[in-house]
PDB file of C-alpha atoms in Angstrom:
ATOM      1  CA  UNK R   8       8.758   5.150  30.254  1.00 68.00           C
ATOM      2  CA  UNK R   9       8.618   3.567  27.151  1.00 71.00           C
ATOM      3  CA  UNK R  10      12.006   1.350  26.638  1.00 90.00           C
ATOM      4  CA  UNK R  11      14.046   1.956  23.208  1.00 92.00           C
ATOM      5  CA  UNK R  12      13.384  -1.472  21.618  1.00 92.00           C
ATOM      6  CA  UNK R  13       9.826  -0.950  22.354  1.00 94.00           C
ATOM      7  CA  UNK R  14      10.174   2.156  20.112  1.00 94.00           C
ATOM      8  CA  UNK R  15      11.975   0.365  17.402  1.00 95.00           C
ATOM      9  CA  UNK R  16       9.334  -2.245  17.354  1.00 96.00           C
ATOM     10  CA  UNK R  17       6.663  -0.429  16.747  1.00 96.00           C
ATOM     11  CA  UNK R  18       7.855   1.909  14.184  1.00 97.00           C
ATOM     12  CA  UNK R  19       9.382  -0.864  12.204  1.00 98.00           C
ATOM     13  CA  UNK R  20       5.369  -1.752  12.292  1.00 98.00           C
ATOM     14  CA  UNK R  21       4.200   1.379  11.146  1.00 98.00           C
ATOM     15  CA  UNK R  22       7.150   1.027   8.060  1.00 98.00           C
ATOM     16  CA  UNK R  23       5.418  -2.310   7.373  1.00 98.00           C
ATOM     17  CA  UNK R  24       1.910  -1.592   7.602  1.00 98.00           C
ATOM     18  CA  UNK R  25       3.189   1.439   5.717  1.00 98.00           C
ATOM     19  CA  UNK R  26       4.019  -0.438   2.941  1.00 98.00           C
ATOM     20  CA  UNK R  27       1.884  -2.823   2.523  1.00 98.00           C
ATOM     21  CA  UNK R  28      -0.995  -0.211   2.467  1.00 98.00           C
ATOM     22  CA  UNK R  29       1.304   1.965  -0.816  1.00 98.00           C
ATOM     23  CA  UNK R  30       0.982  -2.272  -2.012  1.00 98.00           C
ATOM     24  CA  UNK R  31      -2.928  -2.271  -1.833  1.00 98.00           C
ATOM     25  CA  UNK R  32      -3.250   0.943  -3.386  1.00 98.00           C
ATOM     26  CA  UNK R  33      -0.860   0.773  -6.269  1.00 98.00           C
ATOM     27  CA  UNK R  34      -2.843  -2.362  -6.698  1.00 97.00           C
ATOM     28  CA  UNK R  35      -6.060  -0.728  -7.048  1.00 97.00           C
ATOM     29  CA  UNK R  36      -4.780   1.848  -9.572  1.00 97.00           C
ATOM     30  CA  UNK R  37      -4.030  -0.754 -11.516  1.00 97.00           C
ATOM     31  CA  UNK R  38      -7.188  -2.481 -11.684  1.00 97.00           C
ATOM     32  CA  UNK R  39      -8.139   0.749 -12.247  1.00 97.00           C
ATOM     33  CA  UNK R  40      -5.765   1.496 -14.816  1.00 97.00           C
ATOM     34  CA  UNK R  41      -7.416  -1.987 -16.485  1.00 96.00           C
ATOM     35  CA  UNK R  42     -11.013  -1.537 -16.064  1.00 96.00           C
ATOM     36  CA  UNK R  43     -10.567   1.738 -17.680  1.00 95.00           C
ATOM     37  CA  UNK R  44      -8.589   0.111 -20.499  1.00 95.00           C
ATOM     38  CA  UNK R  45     -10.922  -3.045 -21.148  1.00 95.00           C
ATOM     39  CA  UNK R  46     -13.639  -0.288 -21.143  1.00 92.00           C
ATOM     40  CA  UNK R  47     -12.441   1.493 -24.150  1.00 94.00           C
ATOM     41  CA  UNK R  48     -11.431  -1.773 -25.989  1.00 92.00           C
ATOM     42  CA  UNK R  49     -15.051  -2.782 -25.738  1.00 92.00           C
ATOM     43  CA  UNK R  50     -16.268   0.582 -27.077  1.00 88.00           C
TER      44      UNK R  50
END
């Protein structure tokens, strides 16, 4: 059987990798956000 800590560990991982992927993605709707801006500057 799977021990408690063992648990812990693993979804403190999944919180982290969690995270990190909302990080990448708010990111990218940024750029997003910019690309679309810099586009109608330009127009």
């Amino acid at each position: 059987m799977v021990e408690d800590w063992e648990l812990k560990s693993v979804e403190r991982r999944i919180d982290s990798l969690e995270k990190s992927i909302e990080r990448v993605r708010e990111g990218a709707r940024e750029e997003r956000a910019k690309a679309r801006a810099e586009k109608w500057r330009r127009q």
